[in-house]
Amino acid sequence: MADRSAPSCHLRLEWVYGYRGHQCRNNLYYTAAKEIVYFVAGVGVVYSPREHRQKFYLGHQDDIISLALHPERVLVATGQVGKEPYICVWDSYTVQTVSVLKDVHTHGIACLAFDLDGQRLVSVGLDSKNTVCVWDWRKGKLLSMAPGHTDRIFDISWDLYQPNKLVSCGVKHIKFWSLCGNSLTPKRGVFGKTGDLQTILCLACARDEVTYSGALNGDIYVWKGINLVRTIQGAHAAGIFSMNACEEGFATGGRDGCVRLWDLNFKPITVIDLRETDQGYKGLSVRSVCWRGDHILVGTQDSEIFEIVVHERNKPFLIMQGHCEGELWALAVHPTKPLAMTGSDDRSVRIWSLIDHALIARCNMEEPIRCAAVSTDGIHLALGMKDGSFTVLRVRDMTEVVHIKDRKEAIHELKYSPDGNFLAVGSNDSSVDVYGVVQRYKKVGECVGSLSFITHMDWSSDSKYLQTNDGNGKRLFYRMPSGKEVTNKEELKGIQWASWTCVSGVEVNGIWPKYSDINDINSVDANFIGQVMVTADDYGIVKLFRYPCLRKGAKFKKYLGHSAHVTNVRWSHDHQWVVSIGGADHSVFQWKFVPDRKLKDTLHIAPQESLVDSNSDESDSDQSDVPELDSEIEQETQITYRRQVYKEDLPQLKEQCKEKRKSAASKRRERAPGNSIRLHFVHGYRGYDCRSNLFYTQTGEIVYHVAAVGVVYNRQQNTQRFYLGHDDDILCLAIHPLKDYVATGQVGRDSSIHIWDTETIKPLSVLKGYHQYGVCAVDFSADGKRLASVGIDDNHTIVLWDWKKGEKLSAVRGSKDKIFVVKINPYMPDKLITVGIKHMKFWRRAGGGLIGRKGCIGALGRTDTMMCAVYGWTEEMAFSGTSTGDVCIWRDVFLIKTVKAHDGPVFSMHALEKGFVTGGKDGVVALWDDTFERCLKTYAIKRAALAPGSKGLLLEDNPSIRAISLGHGHILVGTKNGEILEVDKSGPITLLVQGHMEGEVWGLATHPHLPICATVSDDKTLRIWDLSPSHCMLAVRKLKKGGRCCCFSPDGKALAVGLNDGSFLIVNADTLEDLVSFQHRKDVISEIRFSPGTGKYLAVASCDNFVDIYNVMSSKRVGICKGASSYITHMDWDIRGKLLQVNTGAKEQLFFEAPRGKKQIIPSLEVEKIGWASWTSVLGSCCEGIWPIIGEVTDVTASCLTSDSKVLATGDDFGFVKLFRYPAKGKFGKFKRYVAHSTHVTNVRWTYDDSLLVTVGGADTSLMLWTYEMEGHRDSRQCDSEESDLDSEEDGGYDSDVTRENEINYTIKALSTNIRPMFGIKPHLQQKEPTLDERQGVVRGSRPPVSRALPQPEKLQTNNVGKKKRPIEDLILELVFGYRGKDCRNNVHYLNDGADVIYHTASIGILYNVATGSQSFYQEHNDDILCLTVNQHPKFINIVATGQETQQICQLQLLLFTCGMQ
């Protein structure tokens, strides 16, 4: 079998040729270490000119387009493009990530800037609003965001002399921002008459509110405050792209190729015209300038970096160059020297030295170049052009040998034959031409078998054959030099190929990912000696495979750096390097090949950490060469936690049923019952798909979860207390280091994590908003301040929280496959590990992100599925349990050894002060020393070891162990079968809690005169439970099939059980031994009932629409009830045992006479008069009110009536248990509602004396006991909900004013626009007409302010053509009449000991002075103010907060008003 594993050798990025000059600016700086930092493609580069060495930052996964340097000049921030772009702040010395800022911008990050002390970072997005964001970058926290401008923003900068002020500029605007609280407020720069309104490309801030900016026409605009005060005309001959401020002054660079230096007052110092220097050329355009001391760095549009020393300004030094704009496709390597040749659409061909890392020759051609090849003797270089021609140059001096044009379409591939005699040229018009090299490239043959453009070619070693690939993915063979197609397979068998660069063929089957297009892979090159090959694809990835690679979905190692498509890749002549080129990023990457033998030497180098799996050892395909998953884990990974409808959807669903609500609200409805129930005890523990969810609390109680309930169990008193804050399945639980608080995570559309106190059972914090569908793992940090959580969304998102503040600190996509456990490092709370399906990852917090590194397995094996993990005795040591029963010991990210611990998966692990405890599928608990060298003791969980005080029976020996915890001298064990056991260190085992195993529980019956009940489940067990205070399982029996129903006989001696295969049993209620069994049906038995009295008849209902009636005495079937159109759901006998009421899945209510089963039609009024022995039906007029408004979406699954016929309890698909008054006539009755079950409640039953209500949950496997409390016996409890479906329209309704206010809709206006639309021309832009007063020379103010004079006729107003128009003066608000009282309250307050009154109207806050009658105004709002409050704290005198319609809250200090601030 061919090896599908990834190769053990790898590539390391050694050099990148190029610099991103196009479409970027201000992206080139000196660091504190005098290194140069810039970017190209998706790589941040730190270049040391002294050592001629590059370091690379590889934390991005797409093109980097912006860069900012921290004021201390060590840290760098870079922003990328992409659907979900992020910002990385990284250290230029170590090239490691310090912080990641994400989840806000879309499309890309156009500009970045640090503030003066480097604490904050501002970023501008490429979205339609060009959003401006301010970050506390160390915490990864967004401080403020605001829409930037409707058009592109090119530059943004902090004012280094005024805190909290920023300036941004772009297309035809400049804006001056102030940051106040978390609000960013812009003011547009006023160009006035000083300069033309035009696009501003760059800016720099100076003292005294002065800002200098570079304009598109080459002028420099000087601003004071927000006003343009002067312009420096002709500073450059064309647009100024870059402006850099330093201690000496300012440097500017423009499209004219000049760099100008200015002093601190912007007086010119000198000009350096790069076009006129030795290295200059026509069209040179400067995109970036950095002035530091006597050195100036210049980055150009054409990807060059120059360094200029000021006193030798005419001799700039060329540090870096690369290809310019246009795609880069052509790549060839020299056959005998370490040289690479590249050609691009920029029409240049360049030769690079792979040893000196430098450009050694360049030649410009007439046409764009698409491919290149070097002759076998290294003398000729052939170039294929986009216009269908090809040119041959001498490598020595780049002079032309020949230029031939035989084709009209682009030449995409050309290759010399190994013997050097022929050149094959493949064009886009589907043919290959063969030329004789010795005959001065005379055409000697043609291959015409392809139907599509030629993409790749290879010669055979003997130069007699050529293979080609074309755009259709076809592989064809030709005899050379004639070009005749070869179709005989025998002839092809023994061919040795001189090179392998084709993407189609048996040898390269494995390089194709699943679901990929035939053109996804652009280039391949095989290294025959090293038996590896390298590929380049459209996703910017370079991959390393084994060669040959025969089977699809082979493993590989992948390397990121190129941003878009990688167009070509080649091995150097001696296989020391791989050279790859990027199409759109114009860059050339040189990778060092590190073979297997050298890997061991480099093991101490940690793998490159990144946000994506760069340099990863993992492929996209499934690791099918790893052993199959254990059945139990396989089963667990298949579980889906998605719901069709979540409890969060309830309000929306109710809203959709508005019409129903209105009609129901108009009718008077029966009030909810006065009596209530309270959760008393829960049988069950969620073990089948959870782990490590069981702990001792501080006080020695036990905390765990089942269904939607957090349970605190007191084992001495056998009592439970409940946390009922969740409303769906809890999937995980973690305990605080002080053992007093617990975190639990649940299923939900927007699932929540609750942190609650185990003593008071009160919530301390609820965390929401980041996990979809559910939370499957949580863990506290050692100091208890942080919490890590993992979601069950497709990316298994990992979030780190400051849980007390409810604040997300960091988040990252975890893995595509399921993650089982997250653990925070107890010594360093910024580090954590996650384990899961073929996943072991070490994370480090970096601002708002987490940087992950895969565990390094090295030669010790393959990545296994990990089920549990703990940290050890130092911050570097970690231990994980695998699905094969091993414990892996890790130091840092390296696996140092494995120890066999269990047979089958290790599901749980617990660290002690000295040593560890593990538990596995084999049902064994093992105690280990602190190095996992020795197993000190094992405890097998067996029935024989059960202590006398156990609260139940062990279902089987050696149950799979899912949770282990230590404390109070005992080991606490949770099993997959839903049992909680306490193991004494000396050996005896006490069973404390148990419930059903995985599978739905439907069958429930209460004993006719004893406090016991029976349940039957899909887990194939029948169980008898004691409902008295001993709360234990009395008996259990395994069945051959799962069951859905059960019923006690009226004397309580027999128990009938209906099974899922259509059979049913009657067993002895004490011993559970068979009395009799029948099978007349093939479908599930859905309900089973003894007739009342002597229990003479047994009615058995099945899902194939029939009810069979059996005579119990004679053990014969005596009747069949036919006529139901769907499966039977519920059945009840009347008191006489003669009539049977049946409900079906089609919501039919049918009646049959016993024992023959004859169908009867009974009017609904008569039904109410009949005395029923029990009422468990959900249909009929007496229980019409139990169906909710959203009855189409959810079913009422069960009901049960108390023996006094007053209260009807129901269970439904939403997991609600409800109490109604009986009879519940009329639609949508009022009720009391209780949440504890997670999904559907499948059955509810009252005990014989109505003291308890017993309920079972379907998928949550739990059995819950509720005590029934009479009216008057009521505490206000969390679970005692008074809520009804129609809570707001309760009888009595609202006062008319309240109703009107309740119906006011503020949203339409608020959401459509955040500033009111203005019509016409704004006042300050209008030309003012002289008024009559002005014409007549009347002094202003001599007339009353409101004129009652008629408006002037139009004729007079237009009669001023020749007069000079005066611009309008500013209006100053003087007086406001009005106060907003119609829909606001508590919005008038005294201030300053009654001297002033504050209130609001419209969008204005008004301070009214009582003595003088004058008003002062706060006018920063731009829409109606709706609320106002005054800070009462003596420290914050006169601080007022006002809230407006557009979700913006302003906080203002009224002391400002007294200074005349308007």
Short mmCIF file of C-alpha atoms in Angstrom, two decimals, residues 116-117 218 270 300 403 412 644 721 753 798 853 855 982 1006 1042 1049 1078 1123 1148 1229 1358 1401 1443:
data_model
loop_
_atom_site.label_atom_id
_atom_site.label_comp_id
_atom_site.label_asym_id
_atom_site.label_seq_id
_atom_site.Cartn_x
_atom_site.Cartn_y
_atom_site.Cartn_z
CA LEU A 116 2.06 58.83 21.85
CA ASP A 117 2.57 56.42 24.77
CA GLY A 218 1.51 68.26 -4.59
CA THR A 270 16.68 69.99 1.10
CA THR A 300 8.80 53.05 -4.24
CA HIS A 403 12.88 36.17 -31.37
CA HIS A 412 2.32 29.35 -21.06
CA GLN A 644 -35.18 22.86 15.51
CA ARG A 721 -30.37 21.70 46.10
CA ILE A 753 -22.39 30.05 30.63
CA ILE A 798 -12.44 29.01 22.18
CA ARG A 853 0.69 25.60 18.30
CA GLY A 855 1.66 19.44 19.85
CA GLU A 982 -17.62 7.40 45.96
CA THR A 1006 -46.50 5.43 39.79
CA GLY A 1042 -35.88 -0.57 24.79
CA SER A 1049 -51.78 -3.25 38.02
CA PHE A 1078 -46.95 -11.36 24.15
CA GLY A 1123 -60.26 3.31 13.42
CA GLU A 1148 -57.96 12.61 17.29
CA GLY A 1229 -55.25 28.82 29.75
CA THR A 1358 -34.69 89.62 -6.66
CA THR A 1401 -36.70 68.96 25.09
CA GLY A 1443 -29.81 59.25 26.23
#
